[in-house]
Short mmCIF file of C-alpha atoms in Angstrom, two decimals:
data_model
loop_
_atom_site.label_atom_id
_atom_site.label_comp_id
_atom_site.label_asym_id
_atom_site.label_seq_id
_atom_site.Cartn_x
_atom_site.Cartn_y
_atom_site.Cartn_z
CA UNK D 1 -5.41 5.63 -18.55
CA UNK D 2 -8.90 7.33 -17.63
CA UNK D 3 -9.52 10.60 -18.97
CA UNK D 4 -12.32 12.72 -17.12
CA UNK D 5 -14.29 15.17 -19.33
CA UNK D 6 -17.13 15.56 -17.34
CA UNK D 7 -17.69 19.60 -17.88
CA UNK D 8 -20.72 20.11 -20.02
CA UNK D 9 -20.24 24.26 -20.43
CA UNK D 10 -19.78 24.46 -23.97
CA UNK D 11 -21.15 22.04 -26.65
CA UNK D 12 -19.95 19.13 -27.40
CA UNK D 13 -19.15 19.88 -31.24
CA UNK D 14 -17.97 23.82 -30.58
CA UNK D 15 -13.69 23.31 -31.40
CA UNK D 16 -11.07 21.09 -30.55
CA UNK D 17 -10.48 21.88 -27.43
CA UNK D 18 -12.72 19.15 -25.25
CA UNK D 19 -14.54 19.04 -21.92
CA UNK D 20 -12.92 20.19 -18.68
CA UNK D 21 -12.31 17.32 -16.30
CA UNK D 22 -14.08 18.86 -12.81
CA UNK D 23 -15.66 17.68 -9.74
CA UNK D 24 -17.06 14.49 -10.84
CA UNK D 25 -13.52 13.06 -11.12
CA UNK D 26 -14.07 12.44 -7.41
CA UNK D 27 -16.68 10.07 -8.39
CA UNK D 28 -14.02 8.35 -10.64
CA UNK D 29 -11.46 8.30 -8.20
CA UNK D 30 -13.88 7.04 -5.47
CA UNK D 31 -14.88 4.39 -7.64
CA UNK D 32 -10.99 3.51 -8.20
CA UNK D 33 -10.31 3.56 -4.97
CA UNK D 34 -12.83 1.45 -3.64
CA UNK D 35 -12.38 -1.37 -6.93
CA UNK D 36 -8.92 -1.35 -5.82
CA UNK D 37 -9.59 -1.88 -2.00
CA UNK D 38 -11.44 -5.03 -3.35
CA UNK D 39 -8.37 -6.46 -4.00
CA UNK D 40 -9.33 -6.02 -7.66
CA UNK D 41 -6.82 -6.43 -10.77
CA UNK D 42 -5.75 -3.09 -12.71
CA UNK D 43 -7.59 -4.27 -15.67
CA UNK D 44 -10.77 -4.09 -13.63
CA UNK D 45 -10.11 -0.88 -11.47
CA UNK D 46 -9.63 0.66 -14.77
CA UNK D 47 -12.72 -0.74 -16.10
CA UNK D 48 -15.00 0.50 -13.55
CA UNK D 49 -13.29 3.78 -13.38
CA UNK D 50 -14.56 4.13 -17.28
CA UNK D 51 -17.60 3.06 -16.32
CA UNK D 52 -18.45 5.65 -13.61
CA UNK D 53 -16.45 8.10 -16.35
CA UNK D 54 -19.02 7.82 -18.67
CA UNK D 55 -21.92 8.18 -16.71
CA UNK D 56 -20.96 11.50 -15.35
CA UNK D 57 -21.20 15.16 -16.32
CA UNK D 58 -20.99 18.85 -14.21
CA UNK D 59 -21.13 22.34 -14.17
CA UNK D 60 -20.47 25.03 -12.08
CA UNK D 61 -22.08 28.19 -11.40
CA UNK D 62 -20.29 30.89 -9.23
CA UNK D 63 -21.01 34.29 -7.80
CA UNK D 64 -17.69 35.77 -7.44
CA UNK D 65 -14.58 34.48 -9.42
CA UNK D 66 -11.21 33.05 -7.67
CA UNK D 67 -8.85 35.37 -6.21
CA UNK D 68 -5.08 33.86 -7.52
CA UNK D 69 -2.73 34.18 -4.51
CA UNK D 70 -0.15 36.83 -5.50
CA UNK D 71 -1.92 38.27 -8.52
CA UNK D 72 -1.56 42.50 -8.75
CA UNK D 73 -4.97 42.39 -9.99
CA UNK D 74 -8.27 41.08 -8.66
CA UNK D 75 -10.80 39.84 -11.36
CA UNK D 76 -13.47 41.39 -10.82
CA UNK D 77 -15.70 40.16 -13.90
CA UNK D 78 -18.78 39.51 -11.31
CA UNK D 79 -18.91 42.65 -9.80
CA UNK D 80 -22.84 43.76 -9.15
CA UNK D 81 -25.81 41.72 -8.98
CA UNK D 82 -23.99 39.11 -11.43
CA UNK D 83 -23.57 35.09 -11.35
CA UNK D 84 -21.48 33.40 -13.86
CA UNK D 85 -22.28 30.03 -15.35
CA UNK D 86 -20.13 27.43 -16.98
CA UNK D 87 -16.96 28.94 -15.12
CA UNK D 88 -13.74 26.77 -14.86
CA UNK D 89 -12.56 25.60 -11.25
CA UNK D 90 -9.13 27.89 -12.48
CA UNK D 91 -11.20 31.25 -12.68
CA UNK D 92 -11.64 30.46 -16.37
CA UNK D 93 -14.75 32.19 -18.12
CA UNK D 94 -17.94 30.63 -18.57
CA UNK D 95 -20.44 30.00 -20.75
CA UNK D 96 -22.41 32.88 -20.12
CA UNK D 97 -22.75 35.33 -17.43
CA UNK D 98 -26.71 35.96 -15.76
CA UNK D 99 -28.48 38.66 -13.10
CA UNK D 100 -28.84 37.22 -9.71
CA UNK D 101 -31.04 33.94 -9.36
CA UNK D 102 -33.02 32.31 -6.80
CA UNK D 103 -31.49 29.61 -5.49
CA UNK D 104 -34.43 27.66 -7.44
CA UNK D 105 -33.92 29.05 -10.48
CA UNK D 106 -29.89 28.41 -10.67
CA UNK D 107 -30.81 24.76 -9.26
CA UNK D 108 -33.60 24.80 -12.74
CA UNK D 109 -30.22 26.31 -14.56
CA UNK D 110 -27.94 23.64 -13.84
CA UNK D 111 -30.47 20.74 -13.99
CA UNK D 112 -31.63 21.46 -17.50
CA UNK D 113 -28.15 21.99 -19.04
CA UNK D 114 -26.75 18.71 -17.64
CA UNK D 115 -29.66 17.03 -18.68
CA UNK D 116 -29.89 18.13 -21.93
CA UNK D 117 -25.99 17.90 -22.68
CA UNK D 118 -26.65 14.23 -21.68
CA UNK D 119 -23.95 11.36 -21.34
CA UNK D 120 -22.09 8.45 -23.26
CA UNK D 121 -22.66 5.26 -21.83
CA UNK D 122 -20.26 2.86 -22.27
CA UNK D 123 -19.95 1.17 -25.56
CA UNK D 124 -22.94 2.87 -26.22
CA UNK D 125 -23.41 4.70 -29.51
CA UNK D 126 -24.72 7.91 -28.85
CA UNK D 127 -25.86 10.43 -26.05
CA UNK D 128 -28.34 9.16 -23.42
CA UNK D 129 -30.29 11.08 -20.82
CA UNK D 130 -31.65 10.42 -17.25
CA UNK D 131 -35.10 8.74 -17.93
CA UNK D 132 -37.76 8.87 -15.75
CA UNK D 133 -37.39 6.28 -12.60
CA UNK D 134 -33.39 6.38 -13.46
CA UNK D 135 -31.22 6.64 -10.08
CA UNK D 136 -28.59 9.17 -10.09
CA UNK D 137 -26.06 10.01 -7.41
CA UNK D 138 -25.12 14.07 -6.63
CA UNK D 139 -22.20 15.77 -5.37
CA UNK D 140 -23.00 19.40 -4.95
CA UNK D 141 -19.43 20.85 -4.60
CA UNK D 142 -18.42 24.02 -2.39
CA UNK D 143 -15.73 25.69 -4.90
CA UNK D 144 -14.46 27.34 -1.99
CA UNK D 145 -15.96 30.30 -0.72
CA UNK D 146 -19.69 29.25 -0.65
CA UNK D 147 -21.17 28.46 3.40
CA UNK D 148 -22.64 25.03 4.49
CA UNK D 149 -26.28 27.21 4.38
CA UNK D 150 -25.72 27.94 1.31
CA UNK D 151 -24.88 24.79 0.25
CA UNK D 152 -27.82 22.92 1.81
CA UNK D 153 -30.51 25.83 0.43
CA UNK D 154 -29.45 24.71 -3.46
CA UNK D 155 -29.23 21.15 -2.94
CA UNK D 156 -32.47 20.98 -1.83
CA UNK D 157 -33.66 22.82 -4.48
CA UNK D 158 -31.52 20.67 -7.02
CA UNK D 159 -33.42 17.44 -5.23
CA UNK D 160 -36.64 18.99 -5.83
CA UNK D 161 -36.54 19.99 -9.16
CA UNK D 162 -34.77 16.59 -10.56
CA UNK D 163 -37.49 14.57 -8.68
CA UNK D 164 -40.47 15.93 -9.76
CA UNK D 165 -39.49 17.54 -13.10
CA UNK D 166 -36.84 15.25 -14.05
CA UNK D 167 -38.82 12.52 -12.39
CA UNK D 168 -35.48 10.35 -11.28
CA UNK D 169 -34.43 9.22 -8.59
CA UNK D 170 -31.54 10.77 -6.38
CA UNK D 171 -30.02 7.66 -4.22
CA UNK D 172 -26.99 9.56 -3.24
CA UNK D 173 -26.48 13.07 -2.59
CA UNK D 174 -22.34 14.12 -1.66
CA UNK D 175 -22.37 17.86 -0.49
CA UNK D 176 -19.14 19.05 1.02
CA UNK D 177 -15.91 21.15 -0.39
CA UNK D 178 -14.13 18.37 -2.64
CA UNK D 179 -12.65 20.08 -5.41
CA UNK D 180 -12.10 23.88 -4.66
CA UNK D 181 -10.77 26.96 -6.33
CA UNK D 182 -9.59 28.74 -3.34
CA UNK D 183 -12.09 31.34 -2.58
CA UNK D 184 -14.36 30.86 -5.35
CA UNK D 185 -17.99 32.18 -4.10
CA UNK D 186 -19.77 29.04 -6.14
CA UNK D 187 -21.29 25.27 -6.32
CA UNK D 188 -20.48 23.02 -8.92
CA UNK D 189 -22.74 20.47 -9.82
CA UNK D 190 -21.92 16.90 -10.81
CA UNK D 191 -24.59 14.00 -11.83
CA UNK D 192 -23.78 10.25 -12.16
CA UNK D 193 -26.30 8.16 -13.63
CA UNK D 194 -26.16 5.11 -11.46
CA UNK D 195 -25.68 1.82 -13.81
CA UNK D 196 -28.38 -0.75 -13.84
CA UNK D 197 -26.56 -3.47 -11.80
CA UNK D 198 -25.96 -0.81 -8.86
CA UNK D 199 -22.22 -1.54 -9.23
CA UNK D 200 -20.95 2.26 -9.23
CA UNK D 201 -23.44 2.57 -6.05
CA UNK D 202 -22.01 -0.21 -4.20
CA UNK D 203 -18.70 1.29 -4.54
CA UNK D 204 -19.16 4.61 -3.60
CA UNK D 205 -20.78 3.41 -0.68
CA UNK D 206 -17.59 1.59 0.56
CA UNK D 207 -15.91 3.30 3.46
CA UNK D 208 -12.98 5.75 2.70
CA UNK D 209 -10.54 7.52 5.34
CA UNK D 210 -10.35 10.45 2.75
CA UNK D 211 -9.99 13.81 5.13
CA UNK D 212 -13.12 15.43 3.45
CA UNK D 213 -14.77 12.36 1.32
CA UNK D 214 -18.13 13.27 3.21
CA UNK D 215 -20.68 10.18 3.79
CA UNK D 216 -23.75 10.59 1.46
CA UNK D 217 -27.88 10.49 2.50
CA UNK D 218 -28.59 6.81 1.25
CA UNK D 219 -32.16 6.92 -0.37
CA UNK D 220 -32.91 3.05 -1.13
CA UNK D 221 -35.33 1.22 -2.86
CA UNK D 222 -37.26 0.05 0.00
CA UNK D 223 -37.44 3.43 1.77
CA UNK D 224 -40.68 5.42 1.94
CA UNK D 225 -38.81 8.79 2.31
CA UNK D 226 -35.19 10.17 2.57
CA UNK D 227 -33.37 10.53 5.87
CA UNK D 228 -32.46 13.70 5.22
CA UNK D 229 -36.47 14.37 4.35
CA UNK D 230 -37.26 12.66 7.32
CA UNK D 231 -38.58 15.21 10.57
CA UNK D 232 -36.91 14.10 13.91
CA UNK D 233 -39.39 13.04 16.26
CA UNK D 234 -40.60 16.03 18.41
CA UNK D 235 -39.76 15.90 22.00
CA UNK D 236 -43.08 16.32 24.14
CA UNK D 237 -42.96 17.72 27.33
CA UNK D 238 -45.10 17.29 30.13
CA UNK D 239 -46.99 20.75 30.66
CA UNK D 240 -45.30 22.46 33.80
CA UNK D 241 -48.21 22.55 36.56
CA UNK D 242 -48.88 26.39 36.84
CA UNK D 243 -50.55 26.36 40.09
CA UNK D 244 -52.05 23.73 42.50
CA UNK D 245 -53.77 26.69 44.51
CA UNK D 246 -57.19 26.06 44.18
CA UNK D 247 -58.52 30.20 44.94
CA UNK D 248 -55.63 32.31 43.76
CA UNK D 249 -56.27 35.36 46.14
CA UNK D 250 -55.24 38.85 44.50
CA UNK D 251 -55.66 41.86 46.78
CA UNK D 252 -54.43 44.03 43.69
CA UNK D 253 -57.63 46.03 42.56
CA UNK D 254 -58.11 45.43 38.68
CA UNK D 255 -55.44 43.49 38.25
CA UNK D 256 -56.72 41.50 35.24
CA UNK D 257 -57.27 45.24 33.50
CA UNK D 258 -53.90 46.36 35.16
CA UNK D 259 -51.93 43.38 33.45
CA UNK D 260 -53.24 43.39 30.34
CA UNK D 261 -52.16 46.89 30.22
CA UNK D 262 -48.81 46.40 31.32
CA UNK D 263 -48.41 43.69 29.06
CA UNK D 264 -49.48 45.42 25.84
CA UNK D 265 -47.61 48.72 26.50
CA UNK D 266 -44.34 46.79 27.30
CA UNK D 267 -44.74 45.05 23.82
CA UNK D 268 -45.54 47.67 21.66
CA UNK D 269 -42.58 49.72 23.20
CA UNK D 270 -40.09 46.76 22.55
CA UNK D 271 -41.60 46.23 19.04
CA UNK D 272 -41.30 50.50 18.07
CA UNK D 273 -37.57 50.28 19.70
CA UNK D 274 -36.46 47.22 17.69
CA UNK D 275 -34.49 49.64 15.18
CA UNK D 276 -32.58 51.23 18.03
CA UNK D 277 -32.15 47.89 19.51
CA UNK D 278 -31.05 46.37 16.65
CA UNK D 279 -28.39 49.88 15.64
CA UNK D 280 -26.94 48.70 19.33
CA UNK D 281 -26.50 45.04 19.01
CA UNK D 282 -23.95 44.86 16.16
CA UNK D 283 -22.03 47.09 18.05
CA UNK D 284 -21.54 45.54 21.42
CA UNK D 285 -23.39 42.08 20.53
CA UNK D 286 -24.45 39.71 18.19
CA UNK D 287 -26.60 41.77 15.89
CA UNK D 288 -30.03 40.15 16.44
CA UNK D 289 -31.21 41.50 19.88
CA UNK D 290 -33.72 44.07 18.48
CA UNK D 291 -34.68 41.02 16.03
CA UNK D 292 -35.51 38.74 19.00
CA UNK D 293 -36.87 40.80 21.64
CA UNK D 294 -39.66 42.22 18.66
CA UNK D 295 -40.29 38.18 17.73
CA UNK D 296 -41.13 37.31 21.64
CA UNK D 297 -42.97 40.90 21.99
CA UNK D 298 -45.32 40.01 18.77
CA UNK D 299 -46.15 36.33 20.01
CA UNK D 300 -46.97 37.90 23.65
CA UNK D 301 -49.28 40.33 22.14
CA UNK D 302 -51.14 37.73 19.67
CA UNK D 303 -51.47 35.18 22.89
CA UNK D 304 -52.96 38.63 24.65
CA UNK D 305 -55.36 39.17 21.93
CA UNK D 306 -56.35 35.70 21.64
CA UNK D 307 -57.43 35.05 25.20
CA UNK D 308 -54.92 32.82 25.70
CA UNK D 309 -52.82 34.24 29.20
CA UNK D 310 -54.67 34.18 32.38
CA UNK D 311 -54.61 37.45 33.38
CA UNK D 312 -56.68 37.00 36.36
CA UNK D 313 -54.16 34.76 37.96
CA UNK D 314 -50.40 36.29 38.26
CA UNK D 315 -48.44 32.82 39.19
CA UNK D 316 -50.73 31.39 35.63
CA UNK D 317 -49.95 34.55 34.01
CA UNK D 318 -46.12 34.19 34.30
CA UNK D 319 -46.11 30.61 33.43
CA UNK D 320 -47.78 31.66 30.36
CA UNK D 321 -45.45 34.83 29.35
CA UNK D 322 -42.55 31.96 29.96
CA UNK D 323 -44.07 29.55 27.45
CA UNK D 324 -44.80 32.78 25.20
CA UNK D 325 -40.93 34.07 25.44
CA UNK D 326 -39.71 30.39 25.37
CA UNK D 327 -42.07 29.36 22.15
CA UNK D 328 -40.62 32.73 20.22
CA UNK D 329 -37.39 34.53 21.23
CA UNK D 330 -34.16 32.07 21.45
CA UNK D 331 -31.05 33.36 22.17
CA UNK D 332 -29.71 33.96 25.42
CA UNK D 333 -31.65 36.57 26.50
CA UNK D 334 -34.69 34.51 25.51
CA UNK D 335 -33.45 31.68 27.91
CA UNK D 336 -33.07 34.49 30.63
CA UNK D 337 -36.26 36.10 30.39
CA UNK D 338 -38.13 32.55 30.84
CA UNK D 339 -35.97 31.27 33.67
CA UNK D 340 -37.06 34.42 35.55
CA UNK D 341 -40.75 34.26 34.67
CA UNK D 342 -40.75 30.68 35.46
CA UNK D 343 -39.02 31.19 38.93
CA UNK D 344 -41.20 34.23 39.90
CA UNK D 345 -44.57 31.96 39.04
CA UNK D 346 -43.08 29.02 41.00
CA UNK D 347 -42.48 31.44 44.33
CA UNK D 348 -46.06 32.77 43.81
CA UNK D 349 -47.45 29.07 43.92
CA UNK D 350 -45.13 28.17 47.03
CA UNK D 351 -46.01 31.50 48.40
CA UNK D 352 -49.59 31.10 48.13
CA UNK D 353 -49.89 27.33 49.45
CA UNK D 354 -48.33 28.58 52.80
CA UNK D 355 -51.40 31.34 52.55
CA UNK D 356 -49.98 34.36 51.36
CA UNK D 357 -52.23 36.41 49.10
CA UNK D 358 -50.83 38.05 46.02
CA UNK D 359 -50.14 41.63 46.75
CA UNK D 360 -47.51 43.66 45.35
CA UNK D 361 -45.63 43.58 48.61
CA UNK D 362 -45.53 39.18 47.15
CA UNK D 363 -45.25 40.42 43.25
CA UNK D 364 -41.87 42.28 44.21
CA UNK D 365 -40.35 38.88 45.71
CA UNK D 366 -41.15 37.10 43.26
CA UNK D 367 -39.67 39.76 40.85
CA UNK D 368 -36.55 39.81 42.64
CA UNK D 369 -36.47 36.08 43.34
CA UNK D 370 -36.88 35.53 39.37
CA UNK D 371 -34.21 37.85 38.30
CA UNK D 372 -31.75 35.99 41.30
CA UNK D 373 -32.47 32.80 39.30
CA UNK D 374 -31.22 34.54 35.57
CA UNK D 375 -28.29 36.01 37.08
CA UNK D 376 -27.75 32.47 38.89
CA UNK D 377 -27.97 30.34 35.68
CA UNK D 378 -26.75 33.03 33.29
CA UNK D 379 -23.56 33.57 35.33
CA UNK D 380 -23.53 37.60 34.66
CA UNK D 381 -23.47 39.99 38.02
CA UNK D 382 -23.35 43.87 38.37
CA UNK D 383 -20.82 45.15 36.17
CA UNK D 384 -20.96 42.34 33.54
CA UNK D 385 -22.23 44.65 30.76
CA UNK D 386 -25.33 42.40 30.44
CA UNK D 387 -28.75 43.07 31.40
CA UNK D 388 -27.86 41.74 34.76
CA UNK D 389 -27.06 45.34 35.17
CA UNK D 390 -30.30 46.98 34.73
CA UNK D 391 -31.79 43.70 36.61
CA UNK D 392 -30.34 43.45 39.57
CA UNK D 393 -29.87 47.19 40.68
CA UNK D 394 -34.15 46.93 40.32
CA UNK D 395 -34.47 43.85 42.22
CA UNK D 396 -32.52 45.30 45.07
CA UNK D 397 -35.26 47.95 45.20
CA UNK D 398 -38.03 45.86 44.44
CA UNK D 399 -40.14 46.52 47.79
CA UNK D 400 -39.91 49.97 47.31
CA UNK D 401 -42.23 49.58 44.25
CA UNK D 402 -42.09 49.93 40.57
CA UNK D 403 -40.87 53.49 39.97
CA UNK D 404 -38.18 52.61 42.43
CA UNK D 405 -37.60 49.72 40.00
CA UNK D 406 -37.65 52.00 36.89
CA UNK D 407 -35.80 54.26 38.14
CA UNK D 408 -32.56 51.41 39.20
CA UNK D 409 -32.86 49.31 35.88
CA UNK D 410 -32.83 52.97 34.02
CA UNK D 411 -29.54 53.87 35.86
CA UNK D 412 -28.09 50.77 35.36
CA UNK D 413 -28.57 50.36 31.66
CA UNK D 414 -27.50 54.08 31.28
CA UNK D 415 -24.73 53.13 32.91
CA UNK D 416 -23.66 50.19 31.05
CA UNK D 417 -22.22 52.64 28.02
CA UNK D 418 -19.97 54.07 30.28
CA UNK D 419 -18.40 50.66 30.93
CA UNK D 420 -15.23 50.34 29.25
CA UNK D 421 -14.71 46.45 29.97
CA UNK D 422 -17.25 43.45 29.62
CA UNK D 423 -16.90 40.14 31.94
CA UNK D 424 -19.65 38.08 30.23
CA UNK D 425 -22.28 37.93 26.99
CA UNK D 426 -20.61 38.84 23.76
CA UNK D 427 -19.21 42.51 24.58
CA UNK D 428 -16.87 40.06 26.30
CA UNK D 429 -14.88 39.67 23.28
CA UNK D 430 -14.40 43.56 22.40
CA UNK D 431 -12.44 46.48 23.06
CA UNK D 432 -12.33 49.43 25.41
CA UNK D 433 -13.05 51.59 22.24
CA UNK D 434 -15.77 49.51 20.54
CA UNK D 435 -17.78 49.76 24.40
CA UNK D 436 -17.58 53.30 24.73
CA UNK D 437 -20.93 55.17 24.65
CA UNK D 438 -22.59 52.25 23.11
CA UNK D 439 -24.91 50.77 25.67
CA UNK D 440 -26.16 46.77 26.02
CA UNK D 441 -29.25 46.25 24.21
CA UNK D 442 -30.33 43.76 26.73
CA UNK D 443 -29.82 46.12 29.40
CA UNK D 444 -31.62 48.91 27.46
CA UNK D 445 -34.65 46.30 26.45
CA UNK D 446 -35.48 46.10 30.30
CA UNK D 447 -35.64 49.41 31.01
CA UNK D 448 -37.83 50.15 27.62
CA UNK D 449 -40.09 47.29 29.16
CA UNK D 450 -39.96 48.63 32.91
CA UNK D 451 -40.53 51.93 31.09
CA UNK D 452 -43.68 50.70 29.70
CA UNK D 453 -45.10 48.97 32.90
CA UNK D 454 -44.72 52.60 34.79
CA UNK D 455 -46.45 54.07 31.87
CA UNK D 456 -50.16 52.66 32.55
CA UNK D 457 -49.54 53.17 36.29
CA UNK D 458 -49.49 49.78 37.56
CA UNK D 459 -50.14 49.50 41.38
CA UNK D 460 -49.88 53.20 41.47
CA UNK D 461 -53.92 52.57 42.66
CA UNK D 462 -55.81 53.58 45.40
CA UNK D 463 -55.63 50.55 48.21
CA UNK D 464 -58.97 49.44 49.12
CA UNK D 465 -60.59 50.76 52.21
#
């Protein structure tokens, strides 16, 4: 028999209860199974399981206690901004409660507690601690209600603390929900000090078909850097040739200044309206429209003020704006805006190759072409309750000038709040009641941009005689 007692929440000298067997048990099971699968005798399985068991110690931390199925009351002892350290997997109280900590602080608390507790090596006479240069394996175990995002952040903090402060070598990291407690929002840390002959490590590395067993991030002695810490090489994309036109002729008077003023005004308007867009988006979208729009606007302003936008060339300017959007916005709206800008830029380049001059009419055509590309690749049409309900009507009247474009876009954006059905985008998942009286944030963003452009009276200038 092998009795696992890896919990180090209470001192060894306190009472007769003894330590609990918690997530470190998983390591013992894995080693025992791999030894048996290798055809070893029962005595050899027992010996390896005992060796592993003697070198493990664990500690749990939780933000919320477990909800017991069928219980008539909720366990609310962790209400408020508190965490509990050393609680058990059945929800039993831990050694103490604390105010909320950061991931780095929690990692330090867990590692220090486990490290100071120490372990009793098999056939050893006393308590040992991890020494500088020792190899260890970690199990960062989800107690049931913790997101993968939180697990990853805490795991990083634990590994950094062990390697920089304790100065041991974390050669294997196992992260997942392997010993859970229903919905407990917490994590347990198990540290396994690997033996000098590397027998335990070899058994941990053996393949397993257990459904929730996770492959470890293995860091070998000959590796200079842990695989998960190695940045993937960036995919280098050759710059898009924004113009092959040697002399781009623009017949719009004062175009550079007008373009600069329009870009500045539209970006400022998006940033100022971020709270309203964000207010609408959680109702009919995923909640980040305002933040996404503001992020793109800030990037464009930074490039504008840094002299990175070729204001004298419409085709190059549109391509540069697409680059700025691509580098900052993300999300569906960012993709659609980038597609539109690149198509409009390409349209201007091709038109000029055939001898056309960039004037208001050609810019209007490029706008329409961009919108059509956004609709084609995005799949949305009029009436789908997306930003295309503002853009497509604007495109239809683009030949009539910027003010007609603005009116059509505004009407389209406002009409969306009266639509009780969506056929595309995240609004497609919502009911009539959820959609009612709430405009689409993407369409409203389009209206905000065009309103700002009109505010600088773009193209509303006297024609040259």
